[in-house]
mmCIF file with all atom_site columns, C-alpha atoms in Angstrom:
data_model
loop_
_atom_site.group_PDB
_atom_site.id
_atom_site.type_symbol
_atom_site.label_atom_id
_atom_site.label_alt_id
_atom_site.label_comp_id
_atom_site.label_asym_id
_atom_site.label_entity_id
_atom_site.label_seq_id
_atom_site.pdbx_PDB_ins_code
_atom_site.Cartn_x
_atom_site.Cartn_y
_atom_site.Cartn_z
_atom_site.occupancy
_atom_site.B_iso_or_equiv
_atom_site.pdbx_formal_charge
_atom_site.auth_seq_id
_atom_site.auth_comp_id
_atom_site.auth_asym_id
_atom_site.auth_atom_id
_atom_site.pdbx_PDB_model_num
ATOM 1  C CA . MET D 1 1  ? -11.759 3.120   23.003  1.00 0.00 ? 1  MET D CA 1
ATOM 2  C CA . TYR D 1 2  ? -11.338 -0.359  21.575  1.00 0.00 ? 2  TYR D CA 1
ATOM 3  C CA . ASP D 1 3  ? -14.391 0.082   19.330  1.00 0.00 ? 3  ASP D CA 1
ATOM 4  C CA . ILE D 1 4  ? -13.109 3.397   17.972  1.00 0.00 ? 4  ILE D CA 1
ATOM 5  C CA . LEU D 1 5  ? -9.700  1.917   17.135  1.00 0.00 ? 5  LEU D CA 1
ATOM 6  C CA . LEU D 1 6  ? -11.262 -1.155  15.567  1.00 0.00 ? 6  LEU D CA 1
ATOM 7  C CA . THR D 1 7  ? -13.559 0.973   13.405  1.00 0.00 ? 7  THR D CA 1
ATOM 8  C CA . ALA D 1 8  ? -10.605 3.131   12.334  1.00 0.00 ? 8  ALA D CA 1
ATOM 9  C CA . MET D 1 9  ? -8.643  0.005   11.448  1.00 0.00 ? 9  MET D CA 1
ATOM 10 C CA . LEU D 1 10 ? -11.500 -1.309  9.317   1.00 0.00 ? 10 LEU D CA 1
ATOM 11 C CA . ILE D 1 11 ? -11.745 2.004   7.459   1.00 0.00 ? 11 ILE D CA 1
ATOM 12 C CA . VAL D 1 12 ? -7.974  2.129   6.880   1.00 0.00 ? 12 VAL D CA 1
ATOM 13 C CA . SER D 1 13 ? -8.049  -1.493  5.683   1.00 0.00 ? 13 SER D CA 1
ATOM 14 C CA . VAL D 1 14 ? -10.745 -0.804  3.094   1.00 0.00 ? 14 VAL D CA 1
ATOM 15 C CA . LEU D 1 15 ? -8.984  2.367   1.919   1.00 0.00 ? 15 LEU D CA 1
ATOM 16 C CA . MET D 1 16 ? -5.692  0.493   1.602   1.00 0.00 ? 16 MET D CA 1
ATOM 17 C CA . ILE D 1 17 ? -7.332  -2.246  -0.487  1.00 0.00 ? 17 ILE D CA 1
ATOM 18 C CA . ILE D 1 18 ? -8.844  0.371   -2.802  1.00 0.00 ? 18 ILE D CA 1
ATOM 19 C CA . VAL D 1 19 ? -5.577  2.298   -3.203  1.00 0.00 ? 19 VAL D CA 1
ATOM 20 C CA . ILE D 1 20 ? -3.552  -0.848  -3.880  1.00 0.00 ? 20 ILE D CA 1
ATOM 21 C CA . ALA D 1 21 ? -6.083  -2.078  -6.421  1.00 0.00 ? 21 ALA D CA 1
ATOM 22 C CA . MET D 1 22 ? -5.922  1.251   -8.262  1.00 0.00 ? 22 MET D CA 1
ATOM 23 C CA . GLN D 1 23 ? -2.149  1.046   -8.809  1.00 0.00 ? 23 GLN D CA 1
ATOM 24 C CA . PRO D 1 24 ? -1.061  0.100   -12.329 1.00 0.00 ? 24 PRO D CA 1
ATOM 25 C CA . THR D 1 25 ? 0.756   -3.170  -12.882 1.00 0.00 ? 25 THR D CA 1
ATOM 26 C CA . LYS D 1 26 ? 4.492   -3.081  -13.485 1.00 0.00 ? 26 LYS D CA 1
ATOM 27 C CA . THR D 1 27 ? 4.757   -6.145  -15.731 1.00 0.00 ? 27 THR D CA 1
ATOM 28 C CA . ASN D 1 28 ? 2.940   -6.275  -19.024 1.00 0.00 ? 28 ASN D CA 1
ATOM 29 C CA . SER D 1 29 ? 4.044   -9.614  -20.422 1.00 0.00 ? 29 SER D CA 1
ATOM 30 C CA . ALA D 1 30 ? 4.678   -13.172 -19.365 1.00 0.00 ? 30 ALA D CA 1
ATOM 31 C CA . SER D 1 31 ? 8.321   -12.951 -20.445 1.00 0.00 ? 31 SER D CA 1
ATOM 32 C CA . ASN D 1 32 ? 9.046   -10.581 -17.551 1.00 0.00 ? 32 ASN D CA 1
ATOM 33 C CA . ALA D 1 33 ? 7.932   -13.279 -15.133 1.00 0.00 ? 33 ALA D CA 1
ATOM 34 C CA . PHE D 1 34 ? 10.466  -15.729 -16.546 1.00 0.00 ? 34 PHE D CA 1
ATOM 35 C CA . LEU D 1 35 ? 13.296  -13.237 -16.985 1.00 0.00 ? 35 LEU D CA 1
ATOM 36 C CA . GLY D 1 36 ? 12.760  -11.727 -13.566 1.00 0.00 ? 36 GLY D CA 1
ATOM 37 C CA . GLY D 1 37 ? 12.308  -8.267  -15.008 1.00 0.00 ? 37 GLY D CA 1
ATOM 38 C CA . ALA D 1 38 ? 15.968  -8.046  -16.064 1.00 0.00 ? 38 ALA D CA 1
ATOM 39 C CA . THR D 1 39 ? 14.978  -6.130  -19.179 1.00 0.00 ? 39 THR D CA 1
ATOM 40 C CA . GLN D 1 40 ? 13.729  -3.265  -17.017 1.00 0.00 ? 40 GLN D CA 1
ATOM 41 C CA . LEU D 1 41 ? 16.679  -3.203  -14.636 1.00 0.00 ? 41 LEU D CA 1
ATOM 42 C CA . PHE D 1 42 ? 18.195  -0.021  -16.020 1.00 0.00 ? 42 PHE D CA 1
ATOM 43 C CA . GLY D 1 43 ? 14.957  1.377   -17.417 1.00 0.00 ? 43 GLY D CA 1
ATOM 44 C CA . ARG D 1 44 ? 13.318  2.100   -14.072 1.00 0.00 ? 44 ARG D CA 1
ATOM 45 C CA . GLN D 1 45 ? 11.895  5.569   -13.730 1.00 0.00 ? 45 GLN D CA 1
ATOM 46 C CA . LYS D 1 46 ? 10.618  7.427   -10.748 1.00 0.00 ? 46 LYS D CA 1
ATOM 47 C CA . ALA D 1 47 ? 6.847   7.393   -10.374 1.00 0.00 ? 47 ALA D CA 1
ATOM 48 C CA . ARG D 1 48 ? 5.236   10.673  -11.337 1.00 0.00 ? 48 ARG D CA 1
ATOM 49 C CA . GLY D 1 49 ? 1.817   12.193  -11.062 1.00 0.00 ? 49 GLY D CA 1
ATOM 50 C CA . PHE D 1 50 ? -1.011  9.917   -10.061 1.00 0.00 ? 50 PHE D CA 1
ATOM 51 C CA . GLU D 1 51 ? 1.250   6.885   -9.533  1.00 0.00 ? 51 GLU D CA 1
ATOM 52 C CA . ALA D 1 52 ? 3.389   8.822   -7.055  1.00 0.00 ? 52 ALA D CA 1
ATOM 53 C CA . VAL D 1 53 ? 0.296   9.922   -5.139  1.00 0.00 ? 53 VAL D CA 1
ATOM 54 C CA . LEU D 1 54 ? -0.931  6.324   -4.961  1.00 0.00 ? 54 LEU D CA 1
ATOM 55 C CA . GLN D 1 55 ? 2.442   5.072   -3.718  1.00 0.00 ? 55 GLN D CA 1
ATOM 56 C CA . LYS D 1 56 ? 2.685   7.726   -1.017  1.00 0.00 ? 56 LYS D CA 1
ATOM 57 C CA . THR D 1 57 ? -0.925  7.130   0.027   1.00 0.00 ? 57 THR D CA 1
ATOM 58 C CA . THR D 1 58 ? -0.220  3.406   0.307   1.00 0.00 ? 58 THR D CA 1
ATOM 59 C CA . VAL D 1 59 ? 2.772   4.049   2.577   1.00 0.00 ? 59 VAL D CA 1
ATOM 60 C CA . VAL D 1 60 ? 0.802   6.439   4.806   1.00 0.00 ? 60 VAL D CA 1
ATOM 61 C CA . LEU D 1 61 ? -2.125  4.025   5.095   1.00 0.00 ? 61 LEU D CA 1
ATOM 62 C CA . ALA D 1 62 ? 0.232   1.135   5.878   1.00 0.00 ? 62 ALA D CA 1
ATOM 63 C CA . VAL D 1 63 ? 1.856   3.151   8.673   1.00 0.00 ? 63 VAL D CA 1
ATOM 64 C CA . PHE D 1 64 ? -1.579  3.997   10.096  1.00 0.00 ? 64 PHE D CA 1
ATOM 65 C CA . PHE D 1 65 ? -2.624  0.351   9.799   1.00 0.00 ? 65 PHE D CA 1
ATOM 66 C CA . PHE D 1 66 ? 0.371   -0.935  11.753  1.00 0.00 ? 66 PHE D CA 1
ATOM 67 C CA . GLY D 1 67 ? 0.059   1.854   14.288  1.00 0.00 ? 67 GLY D CA 1
ATOM 68 C CA . LEU D 1 68 ? -3.572  0.965   14.884  1.00 0.00 ? 68 LEU D CA 1
ATOM 69 C CA . ALA D 1 69 ? -2.686  -2.730  15.119  1.00 0.00 ? 69 ALA D CA 1
ATOM 70 C CA . ILE D 1 70 ? -0.080  -1.995  17.794  1.00 0.00 ? 70 ILE D CA 1
ATOM 71 C CA . ALA D 1 71 ? -2.518  0.274   19.673  1.00 0.00 ? 71 ALA D CA 1
ATOM 72 C CA . ILE D 1 72 ? -5.239  -2.397  19.618  1.00 0.00 ? 72 ILE D CA 1
ATOM 73 C CA . ALA D 1 73 ? -2.772  -5.040  20.812  1.00 0.00 ? 73 ALA D CA 1
ATOM 74 C CA . TYR D 1 74 ? -1.668  -2.735  23.620  1.00 0.00 ? 74 TYR D CA 1
ATOM 75 C CA . ILE D 1 75 ? -5.267  -2.163  24.765  1.00 0.00 ? 75 ILE D CA 1
ATOM 76 C CA . ILE D 1 76 ? -6.081  -5.848  24.858  1.00 0.00 ? 76 ILE D CA 1
#
């Protein structure tokens, strides 16, 4: 049982890394780093299309990851 959970956790980890790496960056310039993104405070829009799918997939994979981590800790 431990080996199955550990293998599932490794697969979820790799998938999560891939999904997070595929997400587009939010800041495009160095000035946003110094201003703290204040220029985009009121210009935020809801993610649509592919970005929304990536965000939801990231949340689902993160929930699975933490669930598997708790299950592995419980077994040990």
